[in-house]
Amino acid sequence: MLLATTGIVVAGGVAAAVTLWPSGGGSPNGAGASVGTSAASTGSARSVPSRSYPLSQPPRTIPAVSRFTAARGPGWRPASGHRVVVDNAQLADEGRLLAGELGMSYGGQTGAGAGDVELGLAGSGNQESYTLTVTNGRVKITGPGEAGVFYGTRTLKQEVHGGGTAPEGVVNDAPAKPRRGFMLDIARKYYTAGWIEDRIRELGDLKYNELGLHFSDDQGFRIESSSHPEIVSKQHLSKAEVKRIVDLAASRHITVVPEIDSPGHLGAVIAAHPDIQLRNASGVATRGAVDISKPAAARIVDDLLGEFSGVFPGAYWHLGGDEYLALMARNPAASYPQLAAAARARFGPKAGVADLATGWLNDRANVMRAHGRTMRAWNDGFYRGTSVQPAGDLQAAYWTGKELGARPPTDYLGAGRKVINYNDEYLYYVLGQPQTFVYPTGQRIYEQWTPRVLRGTTAVPARYDGQILGGVFAVWSDRPTAQTQDQVAAGIRMPLRATAQKLWDSRTPSLSWTQFKALAGRLG
């Protein structure tokens, strides 16, 4: 694709230019066009620019870089004798990883020489931002935080993939959204630790920073437990395997976000503790739901929350809260009189079952708040018209508007709540395609979705953009035998890349879908 360039200035013998990418036309849902810009080099300008090299082209990466300042020069590629060096011991892991990937040696904290790549901590601001400079046969990647420097190494890795050359010039890059995630339902389907680790490596190269693990549901509890070993499924991950997963994710600056969903979706726990299962007025058991009027139910769930807070040390936690079947009944108070009575006893004579469920969610939030976690819950766990309000620090994981009494995203945003986009119209890969689900395509995400499209296909007003923290592409294993784990990996490959692009920069991409798909094929 041709570049429109303006303002060529020569400084120190190198010509630089502001680089503008052509927009891809009108943006869907009111988003702006993607334009990369950068200030041109400053200094004493010479009247005749160097003619030794053509003006560099912007790097082709996924996600695309935000800004690139073109220059004239040979660029850089790894060669025998080149090293990766760091200016801070905190970057040793990033340095060793990059050196191994590019077939270079790691030089530690030594001065950069000809052909070397230098990693450094510098500046302030967004810890995920970075600057990548290619000039004079060297590469320098700096950022305010380790995460940003790591993302710079991902850009360099993609630039030189398959013998390519990192273009002369300067990349200034940062993500538009702070939460960029992939969620995997390992409760309904067992995935091997090795497969999950392969996804982490893939996610890291695409600059994702979050891996969600939904490991408890009606069909299984998939991680070894010491507090309640009786609930663990035969096929499960050991804690040693989970530690390797968590450690590998941390090395890629990915936080693992665990989810123990409650008070619904607890069938695996109920199977070992049938006394806590919710029953209606006729004594009929309610699938997957615990009786939240029983203290024993809270004790078991809190045991698990406390135990797994030590297994997953990251800053984020998903409390679930969705699809509590008692509240999907036509008359919850009549169908479940014990819940209605418990609500009145705790919250007063006008309280209802939804108040009791909100109290349950708040109690679990209190448990995890004591462990220093930032928490989220599914949007259908926030109920309309309750006297008991969900805790103000709970973020809404907005996935659907199809539930009974559905509330639009603006209800949450208008109340000041922060929201994470899990839109089931675009971002739900549900095995077996049950109900109305169809496997999402990368093209549809790339061409139509933005983080502001929280429900269906319509974007919320731009004034709410700052409250939308990002998005998560989710794999749900409703029909676990519908695909093998390798088929899942192949099926989500392009959707993951499209989602990565739109979370890094939600504006209209400069590449067409055909060009983007070809680039993904070249990068592997």
Short mmCIF file of N, CA, C and O in Angstrom, two decimals, residues 17 21 85 173 186 195 208 213 215 241 243 254 260 276 279 284 297 299 311 363 365 399 430 434 437 454 468 479 493:
data_model
loop_
_atom_site.label_atom_id
_atom_site.label_comp_id
_atom_site.label_asym_id
_atom_site.label_seq_id
_atom_site.Cartn_x
_atom_site.Cartn_y
_atom_site.Cartn_z
N ALA A 17 10.15 11.42 7.91
CA ALA A 17 8.89 11.95 7.41
C ALA A 17 7.75 11.52 8.29
O ALA A 17 7.80 10.46 8.89
N TRP A 21 -1.23 6.62 7.11
CA TRP A 21 -1.86 5.49 6.44
C TRP A 21 -3.20 5.94 5.88
O TRP A 21 -3.98 6.59 6.58
N VAL A 85 21.12 -6.71 24.42
CA VAL A 85 21.63 -6.21 25.70
C VAL A 85 20.52 -5.40 26.38
O VAL A 85 19.56 -4.96 25.74
N ASP A 173 4.32 3.45 19.99
CA ASP A 173 3.16 2.57 20.00
C ASP A 173 2.61 2.40 21.41
O ASP A 173 3.35 2.44 22.40
N ILE A 186 -12.48 -24.27 30.49
CA ILE A 186 -11.86 -25.58 30.68
C ILE A 186 -12.70 -26.45 31.61
O ILE A 186 -12.29 -27.57 31.94
N TRP A 195 -1.41 -27.42 25.55
CA TRP A 195 -2.23 -26.64 24.60
C TRP A 195 -2.45 -25.23 25.12
O TRP A 195 -2.36 -24.26 24.36
N TYR A 208 -1.82 -9.53 23.69
CA TYR A 208 -2.86 -9.71 24.70
C TYR A 208 -2.23 -9.65 26.08
O TYR A 208 -1.05 -9.97 26.26
N LEU A 213 -9.64 -18.14 32.76
CA LEU A 213 -9.87 -19.58 32.89
C LEU A 213 -11.15 -19.80 33.68
O LEU A 213 -11.21 -19.53 34.88
N PHE A 215 -13.01 -22.46 35.18
CA PHE A 215 -12.63 -23.84 35.47
C PHE A 215 -13.62 -24.58 36.37
O PHE A 215 -13.37 -25.72 36.78
N GLU A 241 0.88 -27.95 37.18
CA GLU A 241 0.64 -27.53 35.81
C GLU A 241 0.12 -26.10 35.77
O GLU A 241 0.52 -25.29 34.91
N LYS A 243 0.71 -23.77 37.91
CA LYS A 243 1.81 -22.85 38.22
C LYS A 243 2.65 -22.59 36.98
O LYS A 243 3.07 -21.44 36.72
N ILE A 254 1.07 -11.48 30.75
CA ILE A 254 -0.34 -11.87 30.68
C ILE A 254 -0.78 -12.26 32.08
O ILE A 254 -0.14 -13.08 32.75
N ILE A 260 -14.54 -18.71 39.32
CA ILE A 260 -15.38 -19.70 39.97
C ILE A 260 -16.77 -19.09 39.99
O ILE A 260 -17.08 -18.20 40.80
N ILE A 276 -26.59 -28.84 49.39
CA ILE A 276 -26.62 -27.39 49.15
C ILE A 276 -27.33 -27.03 47.86
O ILE A 276 -27.41 -25.86 47.50
N ARG A 279 -33.68 -26.19 45.71
CA ARG A 279 -34.90 -26.91 45.34
C ARG A 279 -36.07 -25.95 45.40
O ARG A 279 -36.12 -25.06 46.25
N VAL A 284 -38.29 -29.98 43.78
CA VAL A 284 -37.56 -30.33 42.56
C VAL A 284 -36.23 -29.58 42.53
O VAL A 284 -36.19 -28.35 42.74
N ALA A 297 -23.55 -23.44 51.76
CA ALA A 297 -23.21 -23.13 50.36
C ALA A 297 -22.15 -22.04 50.31
O ALA A 297 -21.17 -22.13 49.56
N ARG A 299 -20.00 -21.27 52.65
CA ARG A 299 -18.74 -21.75 53.22
C ARG A 299 -17.91 -22.50 52.17
O ARG A 299 -16.69 -22.28 52.07
N VAL A 311 -3.44 -19.72 44.30
CA VAL A 311 -3.00 -20.40 43.07
C VAL A 311 -2.84 -19.40 41.93
O VAL A 311 -1.94 -19.53 41.10
N ASP A 363 -21.06 -10.49 49.02
CA ASP A 363 -20.31 -11.25 50.02
C ASP A 363 -19.08 -11.91 49.40
O ASP A 363 -18.00 -11.93 50.00
N ALA A 365 -17.58 -10.82 46.77
CA ALA A 365 -16.68 -9.70 46.46
C ALA A 365 -15.88 -9.30 47.70
O ALA A 365 -14.69 -8.98 47.61
N TRP A 399 -21.89 -9.55 28.24
CA TRP A 399 -21.83 -10.59 27.22
C TRP A 399 -23.10 -10.72 26.39
O TRP A 399 -23.05 -11.18 25.26
N VAL A 430 -18.60 -20.80 20.58
CA VAL A 430 -19.31 -21.78 21.40
C VAL A 430 -19.29 -23.13 20.68
O VAL A 430 -19.87 -23.27 19.60
N PRO A 434 -24.55 -24.27 19.70
CA PRO A 434 -25.91 -24.51 20.21
C PRO A 434 -26.76 -23.25 20.14
O PRO A 434 -26.26 -22.14 19.96
N PHE A 437 -26.05 -19.64 18.44
CA PHE A 437 -24.65 -19.28 18.27
C PHE A 437 -24.09 -19.83 16.96
O PHE A 437 -24.42 -20.95 16.53
N LEU A 454 -21.03 -3.24 22.38
CA LEU A 454 -21.14 -4.10 23.56
C LEU A 454 -22.26 -5.12 23.45
O LEU A 454 -22.18 -6.21 24.03
N ILE A 468 -15.13 1.78 28.97
CA ILE A 468 -15.00 0.44 28.40
C ILE A 468 -13.52 0.07 28.43
O ILE A 468 -12.71 0.61 27.67
N ARG A 479 -20.58 -27.99 23.91
CA ARG A 479 -20.61 -29.34 23.36
C ARG A 479 -19.16 -29.78 23.17
O ARG A 479 -18.57 -29.61 22.10
N ARG A 493 -7.96 -18.89 15.32
CA ARG A 493 -6.72 -18.22 14.91
C ARG A 493 -6.97 -16.82 14.35
O ARG A 493 -6.41 -15.83 14.84
#
